[in-house]
Short mmCIF file of C-alpha atoms in Angstrom, two decimals:
data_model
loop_
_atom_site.label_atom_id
_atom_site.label_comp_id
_atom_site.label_asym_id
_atom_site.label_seq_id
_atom_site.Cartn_x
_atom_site.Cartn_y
_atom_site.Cartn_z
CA UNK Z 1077 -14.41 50.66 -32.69
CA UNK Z 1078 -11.00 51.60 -31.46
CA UNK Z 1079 -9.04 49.42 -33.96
CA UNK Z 1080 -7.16 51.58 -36.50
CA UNK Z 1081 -7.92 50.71 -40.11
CA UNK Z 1082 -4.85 50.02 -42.81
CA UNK Z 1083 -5.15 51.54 -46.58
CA UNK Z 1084 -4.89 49.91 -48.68
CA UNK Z 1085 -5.84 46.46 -48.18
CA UNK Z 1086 -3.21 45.47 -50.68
CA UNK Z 1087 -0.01 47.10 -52.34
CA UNK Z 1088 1.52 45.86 -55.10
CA UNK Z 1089 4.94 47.06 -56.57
CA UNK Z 1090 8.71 46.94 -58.15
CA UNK Z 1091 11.50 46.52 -56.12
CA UNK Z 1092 13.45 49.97 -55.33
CA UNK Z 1093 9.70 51.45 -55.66
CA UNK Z 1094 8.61 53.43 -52.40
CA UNK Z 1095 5.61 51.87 -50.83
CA UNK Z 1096 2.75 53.92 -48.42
CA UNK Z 1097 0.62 52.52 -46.32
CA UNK Z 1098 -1.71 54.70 -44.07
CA UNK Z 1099 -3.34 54.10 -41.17
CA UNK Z 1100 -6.91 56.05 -39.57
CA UNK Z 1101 -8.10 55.58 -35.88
CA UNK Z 1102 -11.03 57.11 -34.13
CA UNK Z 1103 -10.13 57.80 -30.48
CA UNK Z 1104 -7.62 59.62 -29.12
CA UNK Z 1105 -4.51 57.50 -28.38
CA UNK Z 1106 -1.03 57.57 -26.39
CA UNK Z 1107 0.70 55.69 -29.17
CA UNK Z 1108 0.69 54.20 -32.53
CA UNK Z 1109 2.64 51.57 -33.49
CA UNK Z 1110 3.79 49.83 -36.85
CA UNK Z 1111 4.19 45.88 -37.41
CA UNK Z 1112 4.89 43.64 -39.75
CA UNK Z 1113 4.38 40.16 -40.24
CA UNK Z 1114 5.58 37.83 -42.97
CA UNK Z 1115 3.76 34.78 -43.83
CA UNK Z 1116 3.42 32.10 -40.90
CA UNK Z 1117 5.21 34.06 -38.52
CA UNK Z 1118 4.16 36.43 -35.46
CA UNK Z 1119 4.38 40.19 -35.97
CA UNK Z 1120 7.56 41.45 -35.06
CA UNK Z 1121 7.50 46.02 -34.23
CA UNK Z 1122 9.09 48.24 -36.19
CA UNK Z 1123 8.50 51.51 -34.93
CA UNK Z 1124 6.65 53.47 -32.02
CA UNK Z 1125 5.43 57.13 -32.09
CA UNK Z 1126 4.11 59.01 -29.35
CA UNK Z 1127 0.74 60.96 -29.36
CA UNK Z 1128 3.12 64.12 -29.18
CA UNK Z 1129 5.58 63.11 -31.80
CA UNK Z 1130 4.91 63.87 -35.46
CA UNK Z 1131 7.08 62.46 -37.53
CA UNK Z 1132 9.95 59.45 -36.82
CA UNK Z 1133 12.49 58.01 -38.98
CA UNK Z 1134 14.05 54.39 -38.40
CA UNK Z 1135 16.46 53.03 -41.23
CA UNK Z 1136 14.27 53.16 -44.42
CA UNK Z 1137 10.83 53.87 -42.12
CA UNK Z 1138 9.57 57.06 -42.10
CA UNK Z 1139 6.15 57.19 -39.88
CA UNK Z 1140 3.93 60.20 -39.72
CA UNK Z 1141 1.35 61.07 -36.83
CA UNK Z 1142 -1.90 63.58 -37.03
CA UNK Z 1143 -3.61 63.66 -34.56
CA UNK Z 1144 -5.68 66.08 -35.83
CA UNK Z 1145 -6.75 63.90 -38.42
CA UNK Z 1146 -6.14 60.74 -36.39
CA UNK Z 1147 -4.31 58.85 -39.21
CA UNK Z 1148 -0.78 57.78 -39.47
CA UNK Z 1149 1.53 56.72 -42.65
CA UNK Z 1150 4.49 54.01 -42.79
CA UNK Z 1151 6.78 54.94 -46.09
CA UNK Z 1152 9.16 52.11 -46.99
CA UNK Z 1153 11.41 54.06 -48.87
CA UNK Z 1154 13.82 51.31 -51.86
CA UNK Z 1155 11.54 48.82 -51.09
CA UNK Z 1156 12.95 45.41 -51.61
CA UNK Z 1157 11.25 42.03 -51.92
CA UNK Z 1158 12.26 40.53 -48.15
CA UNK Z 1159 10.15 43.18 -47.69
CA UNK Z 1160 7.18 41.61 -48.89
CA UNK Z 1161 4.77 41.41 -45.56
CA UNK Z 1162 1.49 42.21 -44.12
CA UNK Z 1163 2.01 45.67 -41.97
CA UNK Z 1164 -0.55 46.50 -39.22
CA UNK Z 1165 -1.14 49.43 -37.32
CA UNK Z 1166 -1.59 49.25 -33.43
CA UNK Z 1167 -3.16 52.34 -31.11
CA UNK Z 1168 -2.40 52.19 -27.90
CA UNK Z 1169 -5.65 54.20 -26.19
CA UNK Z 1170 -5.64 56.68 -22.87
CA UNK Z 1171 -7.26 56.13 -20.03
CA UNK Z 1172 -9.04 52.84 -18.90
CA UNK Z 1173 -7.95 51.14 -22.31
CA UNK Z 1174 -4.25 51.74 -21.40
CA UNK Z 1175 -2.53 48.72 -21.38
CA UNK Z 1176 -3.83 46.94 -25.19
CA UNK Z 1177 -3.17 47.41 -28.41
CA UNK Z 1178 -5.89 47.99 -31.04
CA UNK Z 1179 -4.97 46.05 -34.30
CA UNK Z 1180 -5.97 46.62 -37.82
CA UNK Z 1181 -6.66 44.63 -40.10
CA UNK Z 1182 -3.36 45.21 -42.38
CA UNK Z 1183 -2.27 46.05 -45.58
CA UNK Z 1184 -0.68 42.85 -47.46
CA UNK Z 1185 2.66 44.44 -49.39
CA UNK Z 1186 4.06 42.96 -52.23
CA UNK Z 1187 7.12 43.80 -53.68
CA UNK Z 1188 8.07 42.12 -57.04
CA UNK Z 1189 11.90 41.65 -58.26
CA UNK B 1362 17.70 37.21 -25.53
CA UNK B 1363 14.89 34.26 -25.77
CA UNK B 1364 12.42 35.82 -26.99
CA UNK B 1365 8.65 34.45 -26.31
CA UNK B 1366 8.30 30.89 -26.51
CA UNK B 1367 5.15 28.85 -27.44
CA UNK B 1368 4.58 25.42 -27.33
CA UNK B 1369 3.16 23.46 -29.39
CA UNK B 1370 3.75 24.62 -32.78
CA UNK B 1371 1.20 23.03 -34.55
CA UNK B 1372 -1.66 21.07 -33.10
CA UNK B 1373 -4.37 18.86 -34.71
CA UNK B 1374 -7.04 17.30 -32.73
CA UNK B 1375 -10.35 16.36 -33.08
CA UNK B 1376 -13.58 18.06 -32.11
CA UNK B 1377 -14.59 17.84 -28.67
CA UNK B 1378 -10.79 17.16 -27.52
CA UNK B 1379 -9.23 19.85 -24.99
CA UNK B 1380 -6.37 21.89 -26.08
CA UNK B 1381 -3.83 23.49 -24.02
CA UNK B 1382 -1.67 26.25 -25.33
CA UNK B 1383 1.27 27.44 -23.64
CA UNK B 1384 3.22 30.57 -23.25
CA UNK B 1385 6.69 31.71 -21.73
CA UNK B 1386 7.00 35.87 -21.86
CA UNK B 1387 10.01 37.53 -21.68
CA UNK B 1388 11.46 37.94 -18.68
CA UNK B 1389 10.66 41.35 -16.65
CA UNK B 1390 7.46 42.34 -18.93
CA UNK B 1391 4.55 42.33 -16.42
CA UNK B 1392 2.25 42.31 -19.55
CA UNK B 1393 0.93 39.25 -21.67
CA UNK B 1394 -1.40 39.24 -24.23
CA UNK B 1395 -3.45 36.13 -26.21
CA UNK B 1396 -4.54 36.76 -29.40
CA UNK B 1397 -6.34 34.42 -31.88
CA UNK B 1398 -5.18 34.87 -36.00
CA UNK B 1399 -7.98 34.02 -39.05
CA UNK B 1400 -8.33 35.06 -42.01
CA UNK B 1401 -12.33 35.83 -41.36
CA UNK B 1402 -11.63 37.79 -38.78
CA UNK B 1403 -7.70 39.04 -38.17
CA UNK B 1404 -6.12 39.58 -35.29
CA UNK B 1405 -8.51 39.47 -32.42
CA UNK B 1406 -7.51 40.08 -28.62
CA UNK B 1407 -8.75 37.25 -26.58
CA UNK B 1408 -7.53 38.29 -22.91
CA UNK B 1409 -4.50 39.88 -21.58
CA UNK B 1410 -2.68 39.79 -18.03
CA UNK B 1411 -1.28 42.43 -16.10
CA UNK B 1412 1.22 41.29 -13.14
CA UNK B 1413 -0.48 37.94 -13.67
CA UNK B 1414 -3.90 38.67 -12.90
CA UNK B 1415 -6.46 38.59 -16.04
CA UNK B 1416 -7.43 42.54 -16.63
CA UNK B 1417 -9.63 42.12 -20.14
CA UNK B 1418 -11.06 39.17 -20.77
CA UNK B 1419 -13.95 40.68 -23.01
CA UNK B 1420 -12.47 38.91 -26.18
CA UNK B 1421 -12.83 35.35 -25.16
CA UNK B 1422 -14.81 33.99 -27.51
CA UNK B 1423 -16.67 31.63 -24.90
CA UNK B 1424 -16.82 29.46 -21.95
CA UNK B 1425 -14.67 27.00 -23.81
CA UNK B 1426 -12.09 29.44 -23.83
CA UNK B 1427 -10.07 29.58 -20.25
CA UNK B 1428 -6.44 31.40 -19.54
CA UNK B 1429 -4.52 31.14 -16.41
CA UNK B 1430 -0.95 33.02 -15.24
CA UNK B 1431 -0.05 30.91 -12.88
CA UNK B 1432 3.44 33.30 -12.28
CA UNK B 1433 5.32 35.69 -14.46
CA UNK B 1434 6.78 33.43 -16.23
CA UNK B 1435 4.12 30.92 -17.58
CA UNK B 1436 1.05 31.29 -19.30
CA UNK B 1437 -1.77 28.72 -20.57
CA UNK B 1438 -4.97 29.19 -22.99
CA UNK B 1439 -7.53 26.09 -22.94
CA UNK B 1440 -10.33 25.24 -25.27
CA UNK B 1441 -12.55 22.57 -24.14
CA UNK B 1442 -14.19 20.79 -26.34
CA UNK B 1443 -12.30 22.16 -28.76
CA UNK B 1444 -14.75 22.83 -31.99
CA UNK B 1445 -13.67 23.17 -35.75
CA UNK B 1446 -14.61 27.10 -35.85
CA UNK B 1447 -11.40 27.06 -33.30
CA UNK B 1448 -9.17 26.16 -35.62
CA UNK B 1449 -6.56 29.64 -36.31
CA UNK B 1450 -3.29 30.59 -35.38
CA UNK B 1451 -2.96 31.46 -32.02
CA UNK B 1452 -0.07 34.06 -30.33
CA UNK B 1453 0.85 35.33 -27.37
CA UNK B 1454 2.39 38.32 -27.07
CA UNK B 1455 3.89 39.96 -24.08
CA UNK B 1456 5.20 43.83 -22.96
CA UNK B 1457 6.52 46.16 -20.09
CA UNK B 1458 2.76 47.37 -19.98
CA UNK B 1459 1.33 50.51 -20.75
CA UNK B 1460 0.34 50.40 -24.07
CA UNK B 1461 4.09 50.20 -25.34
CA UNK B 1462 5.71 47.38 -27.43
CA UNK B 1463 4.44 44.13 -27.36
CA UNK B 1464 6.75 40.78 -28.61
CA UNK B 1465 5.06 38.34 -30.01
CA UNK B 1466 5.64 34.70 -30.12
CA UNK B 1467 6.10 32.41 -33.46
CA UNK B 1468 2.52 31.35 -32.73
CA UNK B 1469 0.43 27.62 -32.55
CA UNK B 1470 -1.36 26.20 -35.18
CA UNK B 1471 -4.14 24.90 -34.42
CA UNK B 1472 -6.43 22.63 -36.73
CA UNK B 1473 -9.30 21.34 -35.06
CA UNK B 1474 -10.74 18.00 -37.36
#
């Protein structure tokens, strides 16, 4: 399968705790991408970083890329509790599959006042 | 901006009644995507569009399932009969193409009695 696969399934912490989330995929890719969705809503991006890119930093994101070991990490550094979510992981593929997004199945974050 | 619009919201019919989502994209992204939400399953890819014509259609679950692009700007995923197993939260998402950030809509509802 080409969809990338979140760990862990669920995360559960304090507010003003940092909160990982990683991300493994199995084919090589031109992109991965970060999303998050909060309950009964559609997933809204947060970050994009290129097969060539290693590391990217957007307000308190921080996304890692190794392609080596095709996995990827969101940080969520102070976390706060609007930023309890589900976050998914998207690979965008070479090639023929150019074009979609592979989805996984998300990590569920919870952070607690 | 308007972002992507789908209509309805929420939709409950009864088994073996057709169902017609509906999707605006964003204006200028040549890319839109249909995806179908459960909990079973996640987020699955059911077809996307590129320019308006249908380039993956792999993920539609089966016959019942149809999607038309009609133009750029207008989008449309049937289900007839419609079955209980239906019943998830559909979205459609769309994108400049190539694999790069994809918007996604607030998403319908569907409960199929």
């Amino acid at each position: 399968s080409q969809q990338g696969e979140e760990d862990p399934q669920a995360l559960s912490i304090q507010e003003g705790e940092n909160a990982t989330m990683n991300c493994s995929y199995k084919t090589s890719i031109n992109n991965l991408q970060w999303y998050r969705q909060n309950s009964g809503r559609g997933l809204v991006h947060l970050i994009l970083i290129r097969s060539n890119e290693r590391e990217k930093h957007s307000g308190r994101l921080r996304v890692t890329l190794d392609t080596s070991k095709k996995s990827s990490s969101l940080l969520i550094t102070a976390s706060r509790a609007a930023d309890t979510a589900s976050y998914f992981c998207a690979t965008a593929g070479r090639g023929s599959t150019l074009g979609r997004l592979y989805f996984g199945r998300g990590t569920q974050l919870t952070v607690w006042p | 901006d308007a972002g992507v619009i789908q209509s309805p919201r929420h939709e409950v019919t009864e088994m073996g009644q057709e169902v017609t989502l509906r999707c605006k994209p964003i204006s200028g992204h040549n890319s839109l995507f249909w995806y179908r939400q459960t909990m079973m399953r996640g987020l699955e890819l059911l077809i996307y569009f590129n320019n308006n014509v249908p380039i993956d259609d792999s993920g539609m679950p089966e016959d019942r399932f149809s999607a038309k692009m009609p133009n750029a700007s207008f989008s449309t995923l049937k289900i007839q009969p419609s079955e209980p197993r239906d019943s998830a939260v559909y979205f459609c998402a769309s994108s400049t193409g190539g694999g790069e950030t994809q918007y996604f809509g607030p998403g319908t509802r569907l409960l199929v009695l």
